[in-house]
CSV table of C-alpha atoms and ligand atoms in Angstrom, one decimal:
chain,number,residue,atom,x,y,z
A,297,MET,CA,-6.7,12.2,7.5
A,298,MET,CA,-4.6,14.2,9.9
A,299,ARG,CA,-5.6,11.7,12.7
A,300,TRP,CA,-3.7,9.1,10.7
A,301,ARG,CA,-0.9,11.0,10.1
A,302,THR,CA,-0.3,12.1,13.9
A,303,ARG,CA,-0.9,8.4,14.6
A,304,THR,CA,2.1,7.3,12.3
A,305,VAL,CA,4.2,9.9,13.7
A,306,MET,CA,3.3,8.9,17.3
A,307,VAL,CA,4.0,5.3,16.8
A,308,ILE,CA,7.6,6.1,15.2
A,309,GLY,CA,8.1,8.5,17.9
A,310,THR,CA,7.0,5.8,20.5
A,311,GLY,CA,9.4,3.2,18.6
A,312,VAL,CA,12.3,5.6,19.0
A,313,CYS,CA,11.7,6.1,22.6
A,314,THR,CA,11.4,2.3,23.6
A,315,LEU,CA,14.5,1.6,21.3
A,316,LEU,CA,16.4,4.3,23.2
A,317,LEU,CA,15.3,3.6,26.7
A,318,CYS,CA,16.5,0.1,25.8
A,319,ALA,CA,19.5,1.5,24.5
A,320,CYS,CA,20.2,3.3,27.9
A,321,GLY,CA,18.9,0.3,30.1
A,322,ILE,CA,19.2,-3.2,29.3
A,323,ARG,CA,22.5,-3.5,27.3
A,324,ARG,CA,24.0,-0.2,28.4
A,325,THR,CA,27.5,-1.8,27.9
A,326,ALA,CA,26.8,-3.2,24.3
A,327,VAL,CA,25.4,0.1,22.9
A,328,ARG,CA,27.7,2.8,21.2
A,329,ASP,CA,26.5,6.5,22.7
A,330,LYS,CA,27.4,8.1,19.2
A,331,VAL,CA,26.3,7.2,16.0
A,332,GLN,CA,27.7,8.8,12.9
A,333,VAL,CA,25.3,9.1,10.0
A,334,GLY,CA,25.9,10.1,6.7
A,335,VAL,CA,23.3,11.7,4.4
A,336,ALA,CA,23.9,11.6,0.7
A,337,CYS,CA,21.4,14.1,-1.7
A,338,TYR,CA,20.9,14.3,-5.2
A,339,ASP,CA,20.8,18.0,-5.3
A,340,GLN,CA,19.8,20.4,-2.3
A,341,GLY,CA,18.4,23.0,-5.4
A,342,ASP,CA,15.3,20.8,-5.2
A,343,THR,CA,12.9,22.7,-2.9
A,344,PHE,CA,11.0,19.6,-1.5
A,345,LEU,CA,14.3,17.9,-1.0
A,346,ASN,CA,15.9,20.7,0.8
A,347,GLU,CA,12.7,20.9,3.0
A,348,MET,CA,13.0,17.1,3.8
A,349,VAL,CA,16.7,17.5,4.8
A,350,ASP,CA,15.9,20.2,7.3
A,351,CYS,CA,13.2,17.5,8.7
A,352,LEU,CA,16.0,15.0,8.9
A,353,ARG,CA,18.2,17.1,10.7
A,354,ASP,CA,15.2,17.8,13.4
A,355,GLN,CA,14.6,14.2,13.7
A,356,PHE,CA,18.1,13.4,14.4
A,357,ASP,CA,18.5,16.2,16.8
A,358,LYS,CA,15.4,14.8,18.6
A,359,ILE,CA,17.1,11.6,19.1
A,360,LYS,CA,20.0,13.2,20.6
A,361,THR,CA,18.0,14.9,23.1
A,362,GLU,CA,15.8,12.3,24.1
A,363,ASN,CA,18.5,10.3,25.6
A,364,GLY,CA,22.3,10.6,26.2
A,365,ALA,CA,23.2,9.0,23.0
A,366,HIS,CA,23.8,11.2,19.8
A,367,MET,CA,23.4,10.8,16.4
A,368,ALA,CA,25.7,13.1,14.6
A,369,VAL,CA,24.7,13.8,11.2
A,370,THR,CA,26.7,14.7,8.0
A,371,VAL,CA,24.8,16.1,4.9
A,372,ARG,CA,26.4,15.8,1.5
A,373,GLU,CA,24.9,17.2,-1.7
A,374,ALA,CA,25.9,15.9,-5.3
A,375,ALA,CA,24.5,18.9,-7.5
A,376,GLY,CA,22.8,16.3,-9.8
A,377,SER,CA,26.0,14.2,-10.6
A,378,GLN,CA,26.2,10.3,-9.5
A,379,ARG,CA,29.8,10.1,-9.7
A,380,THR,CA,30.1,13.2,-7.0
A,381,GLN,CA,27.8,11.1,-5.0
A,382,ASP,CA,29.6,8.0,-5.4
A,383,ASP,CA,33.0,9.9,-4.0
A,384,GLN,CA,31.1,11.7,-1.2
A,385,VAL,CA,29.7,8.2,0.0
A,386,LYS,CA,33.3,6.8,-0.1
A,387,GLU,CA,34.5,10.1,2.0
A,388,LEU,CA,31.6,9.5,4.5
A,389,LEU,CA,32.6,5.8,4.9
A,390,ASP,CA,36.2,6.8,5.3
A,391,GLU,CA,34.9,9.4,8.0
A,392,GLY,CA,33.8,6.5,10.0
A,393,CYS,CA,29.7,6.9,9.4
A,394,GLN,CA,28.0,4.0,10.9
A,395,VAL,CA,24.4,4.5,8.8
A,396,LEU,CA,24.1,5.9,5.2
A,397,CYS,CA,21.1,7.7,4.2
A,398,VAL,CA,21.1,7.9,0.4
A,399,ASN,CA,19.0,10.0,-2.0
A,400,LEU,CA,20.6,8.5,-5.3
A,401,VAL,CA,21.0,10.6,-8.2
A,402,ASP,CA,20.2,8.2,-10.7
A,403,ARG,CA,17.9,5.5,-9.1
A,404,ALA,CA,18.9,3.1,-11.7
A,405,ASP,CA,22.8,3.2,-10.8
A,406,PRO,CA,23.3,2.4,-7.2
A,407,SER,CA,25.6,-0.3,-7.6
A,408,ALA,CA,28.9,1.4,-6.8
A,409,ILE,CA,27.1,2.8,-3.5
A,410,ILE,CA,25.9,-0.7,-2.7
A,411,ASP,CA,29.3,-2.4,-3.2
A,412,LEU,CA,31.3,0.3,-1.1
A,413,ALA,CA,28.9,0.1,1.8
A,414,ARG,CA,29.0,-3.9,1.4
A,415,GLU,CA,33.0,-3.4,1.8
A,416,TYR,CA,32.6,-1.2,5.0
A,417,ASP,CA,29.6,-3.1,6.1
A,418,VAL,CA,27.4,-0.1,6.4
A,419,PRO,CA,23.6,-0.5,6.0
A,420,ILE,CA,21.8,1.9,3.7
A,421,ILE,CA,18.8,3.5,3.9
A,422,PHE,CA,17.7,4.9,0.4
A,423,PHE,CA,15.1,7.6,0.5
A,424,ASN,CA,12.8,9.6,-2.1
A,425,ARG,CA,14.2,8.0,-5.2
A,426,GLU,CA,13.6,4.7,-5.1
A,427,PRO,CA,16.3,2.0,-6.5
A,428,VAL,CA,14.5,-0.4,-8.7
A,429,ALA,CA,13.5,-3.5,-7.0
A,430,GLU,CA,16.5,-6.0,-8.2
A,431,ASP,CA,19.2,-3.7,-6.9
A,432,MET,CA,17.2,-3.7,-3.6
A,433,LEU,CA,18.1,-7.5,-3.5
A,434,GLN,CA,21.5,-6.8,-3.9
A,435,TRP,CA,22.5,-7.1,-0.2
A,436,GLU,CA,20.4,-7.8,2.6
A,437,LYS,CA,21.2,-4.5,4.5
A,438,LEU,CA,19.2,-2.3,2.0
A,439,TYR,CA,16.2,-0.3,3.0
A,440,TYR,CA,14.2,2.4,1.5
A,441,VAL,CA,11.8,4.9,3.1
A,442,GLY,CA,9.4,7.0,0.9
A,443,ALA,CA,5.8,7.4,-0.4
A,444,ASP,CA,3.7,5.4,-2.8
A,445,ALA,CA,3.8,7.5,-6.1
A,446,GLN,CA,0.4,5.9,-7.3
A,447,GLN,CA,-1.5,7.1,-4.4
A,448,SER,CA,-0.1,10.7,-4.9
A,449,GLY,CA,-1.4,10.6,-8.6
A,450,GLU,CA,-4.7,9.3,-7.4
A,451,MET,CA,-5.1,12.0,-4.8
A,452,GLN,CA,-4.5,14.7,-7.2
A,453,GLY,CA,-6.8,12.9,-10.0
A,454,GLU,CA,-9.5,12.9,-7.0
A,455,LEU,CA,-8.9,16.4,-5.9
A,456,ALA,CA,-9.3,17.6,-9.8
A,457,ALA,CA,-12.4,15.7,-10.3
A,458,ALA,CA,-14.1,17.0,-7.1
A,459,ALA,CA,-13.0,20.3,-8.4
A,460,ILE,CA,-14.3,20.0,-11.9
A,461,LEU,CA,-17.7,18.4,-10.9
A,462,SER,CA,-18.4,21.0,-8.6
A,463,ASP,CA,-17.5,24.0,-10.8
A,464,GLN,CA,-19.2,24.1,-14.2
A,465,GLN,CA,-16.9,27.2,-14.9
A,466,ILE,CA,-13.6,25.2,-15.0
A,467,ASP,CA,-14.9,24.0,-18.6
A,468,ARG,CA,-14.8,27.4,-19.9
A,469,ASN,CA,-15.6,26.6,-23.5
A,470,ASN,CA,-18.4,24.5,-22.1
A,471,ASP,CA,-17.6,21.8,-24.8
A,472,GLY,CA,-18.2,18.9,-22.0
A,473,ARG,CA,-14.4,17.9,-22.1
A,474,ILE,CA,-11.5,19.6,-20.3
A,475,GLN,CA,-8.6,20.5,-22.2
A,476,TYR,CA,-5.6,19.8,-19.9
A,477,VAL,CA,-1.8,19.9,-19.9
A,478,VAL,CA,0.8,18.0,-17.8
A,479,LEU,CA,4.4,19.0,-16.3
A,480,GLU,CA,6.3,16.4,-15.5
A,481,GLY,CA,9.2,15.6,-13.2
A,482,GLU,CA,12.4,14.0,-14.2
A,483,PRO,CA,12.0,11.4,-16.8
A,484,GLY,CA,12.7,7.7,-14.9
A,485,HIS,CA,11.7,9.0,-11.8
A,486,GLN,CA,8.9,6.7,-10.0
A,487,ASP,CA,7.1,9.8,-9.4
A,488,ALA,CA,6.7,11.2,-12.6
A,489,ILE,CA,5.3,8.7,-15.0
A,490,ILE,CA,3.3,7.0,-12.2
A,491,ARG,CA,1.8,10.4,-11.0
A,492,THR,CA,0.8,11.4,-14.4
A,493,GLU,CA,-0.7,8.1,-15.1
A,494,SER,CA,-2.7,7.6,-12.1
A,495,ALA,CA,-4.0,11.0,-11.5
A,496,VAL,CA,-5.1,10.9,-15.4
A,497,ASN,CA,-6.7,7.5,-15.0
A,498,THR,CA,-8.5,8.6,-11.9
A,499,LEU,CA,-10.2,11.8,-13.5
A,500,ARG,CA,-11.5,9.4,-16.2
A,501,ASN,CA,-12.8,6.8,-13.6
A,502,GLN,CA,-14.6,9.5,-12.1
A,503,GLY,CA,-16.5,10.4,-15.4
A,504,ILE,CA,-14.3,13.3,-16.5
A,505,GLU,CA,-14.0,13.8,-20.5
A,506,LEU,CA,-10.6,14.8,-21.3
A,507,GLU,CA,-8.4,16.4,-23.8
A,508,LYS,CA,-4.8,16.1,-23.6
A,509,LEU,CA,-3.4,19.3,-25.1
A,510,SER,CA,0.4,19.0,-24.2
A,511,CYS,CA,2.9,17.4,-22.0
A,512,GLY,CA,6.3,19.1,-20.9
A,513,ILE,CA,9.0,17.8,-18.8
A,514,ALA,CA,10.6,20.7,-16.1
A,515,ASN,CA,12.5,18.2,-14.2
A,516,TRP,CA,10.6,19.5,-10.8
A,517,ASN,CA,11.9,22.9,-11.6
A,518,ARG,CA,9.8,25.8,-11.1
A,519,ALA,CA,11.9,28.1,-13.7
A,520,GLN,CA,11.7,25.3,-16.2
A,521,ALA,CA,8.1,24.9,-15.7
A,522,GLN,CA,7.4,28.5,-16.3
A,523,ASN,CA,9.3,28.3,-19.5
A,524,ARG,CA,7.4,25.3,-20.8
A,525,MET,CA,4.1,26.8,-19.6
A,526,MET,CA,5.1,29.6,-21.7
A,527,GLN,CA,5.5,27.7,-24.7
A,528,MET,CA,2.2,25.8,-24.1
A,529,ILE,CA,0.5,29.1,-23.8
A,530,SER,CA,1.7,30.7,-26.8
A,531,GLN,CA,0.4,27.4,-28.7
A,532,TYR,CA,-2.8,27.0,-26.9
A,533,GLN,CA,-3.6,30.7,-25.9
A,534,ASN,CA,-6.5,30.7,-23.3
A,535,ASN,CA,-7.7,27.0,-24.2
A,536,ILE,CA,-6.2,25.4,-21.1
A,537,GLU,CA,-8.4,24.6,-18.6
A,538,LEU,CA,-6.5,22.4,-16.3
A,539,VAL,CA,-2.8,21.9,-15.4
A,540,LEU,CA,-1.6,18.9,-13.5
A,541,ALA,CA,2.0,19.2,-12.4
A,542,ASN,CA,4.0,16.3,-10.8
A,543,ASN,CA,4.9,18.6,-7.9
A,544,ASP,CA,4.1,22.0,-6.3
A,545,ASP,CA,7.3,23.9,-7.8
A,546,MET,CA,6.2,23.0,-11.3
A,547,ALA,CA,2.9,24.0,-10.5
A,548,LEU,CA,4.1,27.2,-9.3
A,549,GLY,CA,6.0,28.1,-12.2
A,550,ALA,CA,2.9,27.5,-14.4
A,551,ILE,CA,1.6,30.0,-12.4
A,552,ASP,CA,4.3,32.2,-12.9
A,553,ALA,CA,4.1,32.2,-16.4
A,554,TYR,CA,0.3,33.0,-16.6
A,555,LYS,CA,1.1,36.2,-14.1
A,556,LYS,CA,4.0,37.0,-16.7
A,557,LEU,CA,1.9,37.3,-19.4
A,558,ASN,CA,-1.0,39.1,-17.3
A,559,VAL,CA,-3.6,36.7,-18.3
A,560,THR,CA,-7.0,37.8,-16.9
A,561,GLU,CA,-8.4,35.5,-13.9
A,562,ALA,CA,-11.3,34.6,-16.0
A,563,ALA,CA,-8.8,32.9,-18.6
A,564,LEU,CA,-6.7,31.3,-16.1
A,565,PRO,CA,-6.9,27.2,-15.8
A,566,VAL,CA,-7.1,25.5,-12.2
A,567,PHE,CA,-3.6,24.2,-10.9
A,568,PHE,CA,-2.8,21.2,-9.0
A,569,GLY,CA,0.4,20.2,-7.3
A,570,ILE,CA,2.0,17.2,-5.0
A,571,ASP,CA,4.4,18.1,-2.0
A,572,GLY,CA,2.7,20.6,0.2
A,573,THR,CA,6.0,22.6,0.2
A,574,LYS,CA,6.0,26.0,2.0
A,575,ALA,CA,5.4,27.8,-1.2
A,576,GLY,CA,2.9,25.5,-2.2
A,577,LEU,CA,0.8,25.4,1.0
A,578,LYS,CA,0.8,29.1,0.8
A,579,ALA,CA,-0.5,29.1,-2.7
A,580,VAL,CA,-3.3,27.1,-1.8
A,581,ALA,CA,-4.0,29.3,1.2
A,582,ASP,CA,-3.8,32.2,-1.4
A,583,THR,CA,-6.1,30.1,-3.5
A,584,GLU,CA,-3.7,30.5,-6.8
A,585,LEU,CA,-3.1,26.5,-6.6
A,586,TYR,CA,-6.4,24.8,-6.4
A,587,ALA,CA,-5.5,22.0,-4.3
A,588,THR,CA,-2.2,19.9,-3.5
A,589,VAL,CA,-1.4,16.5,-2.2
A,590,TYR,CA,1.1,16.4,1.1
A,591,ASN,CA,4.4,14.2,0.6
A,592,ASP,CA,4.9,13.8,4.3
A,593,LYS,CA,8.7,14.9,4.6
A,594,GLY,CA,8.1,14.8,8.5
A,595,GLY,CA,6.8,11.6,8.4
A,596,GLN,CA,9.5,10.0,6.2
A,597,ALA,CA,12.2,12.0,8.2
A,598,ALA,CA,10.9,10.3,11.4
A,599,ALA,CA,11.2,7.0,10.1
A,600,ILE,CA,14.5,7.2,8.5
A,601,ALA,CA,15.9,8.7,11.6
A,602,ASN,CA,14.0,5.6,13.7
A,603,LEU,CA,15.4,2.9,11.2
A,604,ALA,CA,19.0,4.8,11.5
A,605,ALA,CA,18.7,4.6,15.6
A,606,SER,CA,17.8,1.1,15.3
A,607,ILE,CA,20.5,0.3,12.9
A,608,GLY,CA,23.3,2.5,14.7
A,609,PHE,CA,22.5,1.4,18.3
A,610,GLU,CA,22.5,-2.3,17.0
A,611,LYS,CA,18.7,-2.8,18.6
A,612,GLY,CA,17.7,-5.1,15.8
A,613,MET,CA,14.5,-4.4,13.7
A,614,ASP,CA,11.8,-5.8,15.9
A,615,GLN,CA,10.3,-2.4,16.4
A,616,MET,CA,10.2,-1.6,12.6
A,617,GLU,CA,7.2,-2.3,10.3
A,618,PHE,CA,8.4,-2.9,6.9
A,619,GLU,CA,6.7,-3.9,3.7
A,620,ASN,CA,8.6,-6.8,1.8
A,621,GLY,CA,11.0,-6.9,4.6
A,622,LYS,CA,13.0,-3.5,3.6
A,623,TYR,CA,10.6,-0.8,2.5
A,624,ILE,CA,8.5,1.7,4.8
A,625,TYR,CA,6.1,3.8,3.0
A,626,LEU,CA,4.3,6.8,4.4
A,627,PRO,CA,0.7,7.7,3.4
A,628,TYR,CA,-0.1,11.3,1.2
A,629,PHE,CA,-2.7,13.5,2.2
A,630,LYS,CA,-4.8,15.7,0.2
A,631,ILE,CA,-4.6,19.5,0.9
A,632,THR,CA,-7.2,22.0,-0.2
A,633,SER,CA,-8.2,25.4,1.1
A,634,GLU,CA,-10.3,23.9,3.8
A,635,ASN,CA,-7.5,22.2,5.4
A,636,VAL,CA,-4.4,24.0,4.5
A,637,ASN,CA,-4.1,26.0,7.8
A,638,GLU,CA,-3.6,22.9,9.5
A,639,PHE,CA,-0.4,22.2,7.3
A,640,LEU,CA,0.7,25.5,7.3
A,641,LYS,CA,0.7,25.4,11.1
A,642,GLU,CA,3.0,22.3,11.2
A,643,SER,CA,5.2,23.7,8.7
B,161,GAL,C1,9.6,13.9,-5.3
B,161,GAL,C2,8.9,15.4,-5.1
B,161,GAL,C3,9.6,16.2,-5.9
B,161,GAL,C4,11.0,16.2,-6.1
B,161,GAL,C5,11.6,14.8,-6.3
B,161,GAL,C6,12.9,14.5,-6.2
B,161,GAL,O1,8.9,12.8,-4.5
B,161,GAL,O2,7.6,15.2,-5.3
B,161,GAL,O3,9.2,17.7,-5.7
B,161,GAL,O4,11.6,16.6,-4.9
B,161,GAL,O5,10.8,13.8,-5.1
B,161,GAL,O6,13.3,13.3,-6.2
């Protein structure tokens, strides 16, 4: 798994180098020596997104140091308001940005931003919050970088199935079924519904009998997840055997709830997350979180920076490999206590 990831990053890295060597050499006169990139994020209170923006800054910095040309980055965050984000994009365009990287607030409402970008003829790389397919067809200069939600759900399901099959204690009441609850991300987000469905289907396909007790929406948020989990515990006491969370922060919020209630270890369910945030990795290493799935923020950031460089330095798209002409999806990876140290080292 790690080999795959290293290779992906190397391919991307090589692409950037080649691109920038060309940028410095063959067409020196035609090439800009500075590209302004505007990054618009939906909410920097989101742990994964925050870590991803740090990776993006690092990646853009690397491009700057590997050759004489700069990529100057301005980041704006919209605190969850699409209208604020629309205004911020207008400001970024007025300030002269030549490439936009947009993490939409409302993934179903990108039209105002697309219209603006088109007016200024500035391409957009959407990331993490995937616009619906029809919107991606509104203009040819729209791209998306992210990861395949279904793959993350399947991996979470496989990790949970492997745990259940290898440890009979997880079925604490020994009824041959696993009583579970789900903590879901934002309604309407591609990574919420799809992750839940594919995790549950994967568990069933692996022969695990399941009984769903409850499902709570916690919007990717640790504190909200803690509240939802407190309610579920008060309703189902210690009958919950498995907690599937759409991301690490919500899995950690669920763990917080059990800690707050001082539930004894023997009555704890097993918890599974997705993301591999710093706190998530630490919880896997501490064996509080049974396992998680790595949402490759570094790989996604490298792909965004590489694509932005291709656009900004006007090198064309020959170096890039797209799905359906405009999508780049980076793979997820499973993380358990066995390989968590490799990821901790990298983060
Ligand atoms: C998901 C990630 C969540 C949250 C969300 C925001 O990919 O797993 O933790 O950051 O994106 O759009």
